[in-house]
Amino acid sequence: MSFFKKLKETFTKTTEAVTKTFTDGLSKTRSAVVDKIGQLIKSRKIDDEFFEELEEILIGADVGVHTVMELTERLRKEVKEKKITNGYELQPILAEQLTNLLRKDNEDLSLQLNPNGLSVILFVGVNGVGKTTTIGKIAHKFKEEGKKVLLAAGDTFRAGAIEQLEVWGDRVGVPVVKKEANSDPAAVVFDAIEEAKKTGADILLCDTAGRLQNKANLMQELNKIYRVIEREISDGPHEVLLVLDATTGQNALVQAKTFQEVAKVSGLVLTKLDGTAKGGIVVAIRNELNIPVKFVGLGEKMTDLMAFDPEKYVGALFADFLDGEDDQEYVEG
Ligand SMILES: Nc1nc2c(ncn2[C@@H]2O[C@H](COP(=O)(O)OP(=O)(O)OP(=O)(O)O)[C@@H](O)[C@H]2O)c(=O)[nH]1
Ligand SMILES: [Mg+2]
């Protein structure tokens, strides 16, 4: 069975809402990148120039030079081994190799939660990347699953940050623990843990300030919050999610490296994929950092956050090709 058929099957099994969020959310990337690849395939046979153009398209989509080279090397090998001359035969192989780059062996992309009690998730990242919005969206997800959720307004620094989290709390219907502006974020988190224990909450989501004025300060502040959680909850925090804005491209990679130096990041959330034609950044991030992407943000609505799934991501990118799969029997190897 060709990889496209497999992808299509995965897609058919998914609910329509999930498929639609992925395909709509990635529409800018689809029309910028995948359309270009489609044109390239139509216009020339596979030779060195074909690969050069393909590399250019992928680098333009923020896949990252290093990752692109790795990818095209794999493709060249497949082309040679399978004696492929027609670009149409290469499409499913490209999709398959992209999926392989996105999924490391046996990697668990789900959130690591405490199965019998409170789970604490800490959100970190520079300002404006979408931490607070992501907290609102994840709160909604857990609420839908019937979990008891609590939010901690740990961004006491930015004006309006506490109120913004409260708006999300109201929207989703979950309580928010807060203190007055400029108070110690670690103290807010401490209060929130107390409250979570008292009320028997399942999930506590902690917001933090996005400032990154200097590394020493950031480290100090995050460490203090981390230590409070560690002290008050055994095994906590269960996840430290670094939120990155996909529209910032390669800069997101730099931020991730900085945060990895100061915090024990356990997973990534890549937001605003809907706002960029360079959605290839997911591939670069996944391939160049040793942290799993756990969620992707595909819009501003409460429901626009998806658990990251390599097959769904690649399937959404190549959705138009999958549609034509039925009458392209020649892609079968
Ligand atoms: N299109 C789109 N917009 C998003 C997404 N996630 C967040 N945003 C928007 O990005 C902007 C910033 O989001 P916030 O959640 O306030 O970001 P933050 O990291 O908490 O920012 P600070 O509190 O200033 O550190 C808001 O306008 C959000 O609506 C997404 O997945 N897609
Ligand atoms: Mg915020």
Short mmCIF file of N, CA, C and O in Angstrom, two decimals, residues 46 75-87 89-90 93 330 333:
data_model
loop_
_atom_site.label_atom_id
_atom_site.label_comp_id
_atom_site.label_asym_id
_atom_site.label_seq_id
_atom_site.Cartn_x
_atom_site.Cartn_y
_atom_site.Cartn_z
N ILE A 46 12.92 13.98 -12.32
CA ILE A 46 13.80 14.01 -11.15
C ILE A 46 15.27 13.97 -11.57
O ILE A 46 15.73 12.99 -12.16
N LEU A 75 15.68 11.12 0.37
CA LEU A 75 14.89 11.02 -0.87
C LEU A 75 15.75 10.56 -2.04
O LEU A 75 15.35 9.70 -2.83
N ARG A 76 16.95 11.12 -2.14
CA ARG A 76 17.86 10.72 -3.22
C ARG A 76 18.14 9.22 -3.15
O ARG A 76 18.19 8.54 -4.18
N LYS A 77 18.31 8.74 -1.94
CA LYS A 77 18.59 7.31 -1.74
C LYS A 77 17.40 6.46 -2.22
O LYS A 77 17.58 5.48 -2.94
N GLU A 78 16.22 6.89 -1.84
CA GLU A 78 15.01 6.15 -2.24
C GLU A 78 14.84 6.15 -3.76
O GLU A 78 14.47 5.15 -4.36
N VAL A 79 15.10 7.33 -4.35
CA VAL A 79 14.96 7.48 -5.80
C VAL A 79 15.90 6.50 -6.52
O VAL A 79 15.52 5.84 -7.49
N LYS A 80 17.12 6.41 -5.98
CA LYS A 80 18.11 5.52 -6.58
C LYS A 80 17.70 4.06 -6.40
O LYS A 80 17.67 3.28 -7.36
N GLU A 81 17.36 3.72 -5.18
CA GLU A 81 17.01 2.32 -4.87
C GLU A 81 15.79 1.85 -5.63
O GLU A 81 15.75 0.75 -6.14
N LYS A 82 14.78 2.72 -5.67
CA LYS A 82 13.52 2.31 -6.30
C LYS A 82 13.45 2.70 -7.77
O LYS A 82 12.40 2.54 -8.40
N LYS A 83 14.55 3.26 -8.27
CA LYS A 83 14.64 3.68 -9.68
C LYS A 83 13.46 4.57 -10.08
O LYS A 83 12.80 4.35 -11.10
N ILE A 84 13.20 5.57 -9.25
CA ILE A 84 12.09 6.47 -9.51
C ILE A 84 12.52 7.58 -10.46
O ILE A 84 13.59 8.18 -10.28
N THR A 85 11.71 7.86 -11.46
CA THR A 85 12.02 8.95 -12.38
C THR A 85 10.90 9.99 -12.37
O THR A 85 11.09 11.14 -12.72
N ASN A 86 9.72 9.55 -11.94
CA ASN A 86 8.54 10.38 -11.99
C ASN A 86 8.27 11.03 -10.63
O ASN A 86 8.20 10.34 -9.60
N GLY A 87 8.12 12.35 -10.64
CA GLY A 87 7.91 13.07 -9.40
C GLY A 87 6.67 12.64 -8.64
O GLY A 87 6.63 12.70 -7.41
N GLU A 89 5.66 9.75 -8.17
CA GLU A 89 5.99 8.62 -7.31
C GLU A 89 6.76 9.07 -6.08
O GLU A 89 6.82 8.36 -5.08
N LEU A 90 7.35 10.24 -6.19
CA LEU A 90 8.14 10.76 -5.08
C LEU A 90 7.26 11.39 -3.98
O LEU A 90 7.63 11.38 -2.81
N ILE A 93 6.57 9.33 -0.98
CA ILE A 93 7.83 9.05 -0.27
C ILE A 93 8.25 10.28 0.52
O ILE A 93 8.70 10.19 1.67
N TYR A 330 -0.84 4.55 -10.14
CA TYR A 330 0.57 4.36 -10.47
C TYR A 330 1.52 4.70 -9.32
O TYR A 330 2.68 4.37 -9.36
N GLY A 333 3.86 1.26 -5.26
CA GLY A 333 5.21 0.81 -5.58
C GLY A 333 5.28 -0.65 -5.99
O GLY A 333 4.35 -1.37 -5.97
#
